[in-house]
mmCIF file of C-alpha atoms in Angstrom:
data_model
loop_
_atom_site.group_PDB
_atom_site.id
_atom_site.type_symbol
_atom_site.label_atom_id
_atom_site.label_comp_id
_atom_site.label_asym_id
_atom_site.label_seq_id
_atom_site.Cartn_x
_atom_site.Cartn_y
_atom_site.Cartn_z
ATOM 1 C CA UNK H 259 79.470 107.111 94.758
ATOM 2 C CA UNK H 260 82.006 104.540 96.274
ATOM 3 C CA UNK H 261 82.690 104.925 99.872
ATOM 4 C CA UNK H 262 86.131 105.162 101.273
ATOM 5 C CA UNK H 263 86.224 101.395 102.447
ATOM 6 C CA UNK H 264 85.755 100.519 98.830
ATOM 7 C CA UNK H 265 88.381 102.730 97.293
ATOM 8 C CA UNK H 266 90.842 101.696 99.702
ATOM 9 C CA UNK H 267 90.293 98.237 99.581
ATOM 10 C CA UNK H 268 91.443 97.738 96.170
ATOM 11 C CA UNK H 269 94.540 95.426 95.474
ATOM 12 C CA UNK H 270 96.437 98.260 93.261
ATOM 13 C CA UNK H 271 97.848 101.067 95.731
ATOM 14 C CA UNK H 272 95.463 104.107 96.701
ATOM 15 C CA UNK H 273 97.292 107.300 97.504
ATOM 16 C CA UNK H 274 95.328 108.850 99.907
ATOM 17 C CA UNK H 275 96.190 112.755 99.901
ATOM 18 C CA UNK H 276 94.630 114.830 102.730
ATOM 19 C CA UNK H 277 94.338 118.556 101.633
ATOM 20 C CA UNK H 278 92.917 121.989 102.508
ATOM 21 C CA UNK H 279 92.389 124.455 99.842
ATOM 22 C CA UNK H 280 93.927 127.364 101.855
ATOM 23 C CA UNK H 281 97.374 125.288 102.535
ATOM 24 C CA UNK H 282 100.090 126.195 100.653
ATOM 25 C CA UNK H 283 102.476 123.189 100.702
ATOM 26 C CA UNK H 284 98.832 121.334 99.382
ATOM 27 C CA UNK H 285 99.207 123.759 96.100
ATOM 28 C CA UNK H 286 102.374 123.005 96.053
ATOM 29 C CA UNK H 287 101.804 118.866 95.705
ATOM 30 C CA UNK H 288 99.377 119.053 93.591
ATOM 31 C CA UNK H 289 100.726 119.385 90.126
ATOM 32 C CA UNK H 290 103.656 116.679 91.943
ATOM 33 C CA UNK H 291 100.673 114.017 92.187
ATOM 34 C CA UNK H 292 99.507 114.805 88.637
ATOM 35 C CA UNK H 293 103.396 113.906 87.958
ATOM 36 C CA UNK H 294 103.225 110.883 89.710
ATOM 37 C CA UNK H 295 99.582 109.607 88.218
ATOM 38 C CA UNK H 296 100.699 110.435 84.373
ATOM 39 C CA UNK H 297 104.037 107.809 85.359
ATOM 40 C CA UNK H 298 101.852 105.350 86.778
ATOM 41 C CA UNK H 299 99.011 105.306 85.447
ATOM 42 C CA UNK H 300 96.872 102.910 86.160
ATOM 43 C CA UNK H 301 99.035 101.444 88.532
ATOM 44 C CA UNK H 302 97.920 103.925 91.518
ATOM 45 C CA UNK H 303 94.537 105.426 92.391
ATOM 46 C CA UNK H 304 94.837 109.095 94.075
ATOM 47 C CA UNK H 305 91.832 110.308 95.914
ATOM 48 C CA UNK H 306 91.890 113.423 97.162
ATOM 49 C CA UNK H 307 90.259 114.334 100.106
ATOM 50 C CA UNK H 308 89.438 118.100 101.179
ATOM 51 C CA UNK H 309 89.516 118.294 105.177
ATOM 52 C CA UNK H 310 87.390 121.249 105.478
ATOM 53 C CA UNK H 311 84.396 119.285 103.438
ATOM 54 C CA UNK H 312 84.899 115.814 104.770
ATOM 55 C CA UNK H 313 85.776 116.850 108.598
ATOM 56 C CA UNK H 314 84.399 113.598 110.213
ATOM 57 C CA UNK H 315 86.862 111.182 108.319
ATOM 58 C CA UNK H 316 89.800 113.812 108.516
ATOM 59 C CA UNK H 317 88.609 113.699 112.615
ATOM 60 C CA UNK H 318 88.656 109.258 111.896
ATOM 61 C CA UNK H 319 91.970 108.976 110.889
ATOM 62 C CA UNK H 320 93.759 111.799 113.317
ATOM 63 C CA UNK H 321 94.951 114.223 110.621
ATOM 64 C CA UNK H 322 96.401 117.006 112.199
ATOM 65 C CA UNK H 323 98.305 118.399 109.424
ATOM 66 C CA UNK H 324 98.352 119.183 105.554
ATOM 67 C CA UNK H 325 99.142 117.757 103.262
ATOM 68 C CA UNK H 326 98.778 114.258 105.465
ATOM 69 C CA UNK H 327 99.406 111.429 102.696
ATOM 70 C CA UNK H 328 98.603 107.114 103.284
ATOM 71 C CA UNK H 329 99.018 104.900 101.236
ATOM 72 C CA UNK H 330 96.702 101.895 101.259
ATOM 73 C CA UNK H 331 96.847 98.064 99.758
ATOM 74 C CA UNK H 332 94.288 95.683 99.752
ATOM 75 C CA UNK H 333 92.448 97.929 102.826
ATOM 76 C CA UNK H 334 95.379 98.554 104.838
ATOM 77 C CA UNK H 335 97.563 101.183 105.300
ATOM 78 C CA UNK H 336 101.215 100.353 104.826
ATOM 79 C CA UNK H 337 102.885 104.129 104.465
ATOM 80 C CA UNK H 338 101.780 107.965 106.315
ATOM 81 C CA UNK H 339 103.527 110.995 106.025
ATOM 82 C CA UNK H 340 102.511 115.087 106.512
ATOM 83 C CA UNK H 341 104.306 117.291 104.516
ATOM 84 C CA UNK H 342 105.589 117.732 101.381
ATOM 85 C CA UNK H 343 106.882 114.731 99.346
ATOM 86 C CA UNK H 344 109.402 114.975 96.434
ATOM 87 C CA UNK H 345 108.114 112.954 93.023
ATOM 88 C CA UNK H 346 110.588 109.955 92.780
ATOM 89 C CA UNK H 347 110.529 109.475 96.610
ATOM 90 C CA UNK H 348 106.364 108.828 95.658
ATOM 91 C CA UNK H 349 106.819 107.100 92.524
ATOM 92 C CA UNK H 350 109.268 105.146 94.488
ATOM 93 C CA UNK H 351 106.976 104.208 97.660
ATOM 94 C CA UNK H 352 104.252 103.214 95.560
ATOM 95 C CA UNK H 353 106.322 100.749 93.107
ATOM 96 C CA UNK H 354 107.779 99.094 96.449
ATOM 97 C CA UNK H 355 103.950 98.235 97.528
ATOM 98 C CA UNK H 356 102.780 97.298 94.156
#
């Protein structure tokens, strides 16, 4: 299995999207980031990553909230947000960082 340094570091953007199971706005995105992976394609990677299973790197990057959402190029992370997100305003953000 890849590690998170080598799914980030990729040079097409990763959506990261931080998530509990119990959260309802995180129900609520999820069907919006299916959305936004059938219009991109292969243009974005989405990893999803459940908080209450992967505490320690929820703990690493400080995410206090769900649905927390980054948005990483090339290893670095050049967009954050908590909360819900409308479709075009992601489809958007990740065309400007292709």
């Amino acid at each position: 299995m890849a590690s998170f340094n080598d799914i980030i570091n990729k040079e097409q953007p990763v959506l990261v999207d931080f998530y509990a199971d119990w959260c309802g706005p995180c129900q609520t995105m999820m069907p919006i980031l299916k959305e936004v992976k059938d219009t991109l394609g292969e243009a974005v990677s989405i990893l999803k990553i459940n908080i209450d299973k992967n505490q320690s790197i929820a703990t690493r990057f400080q995410v206090r909230g769900v649905p927390t959402f980054m948005l990483y190029k090339n290893g670095k992370q050049v967009w954050r947000q908590s909360g819900l997100i409308q479709k075009n305003d992601l489809i958007q953000l990740i065309k400007t960082h292709q």
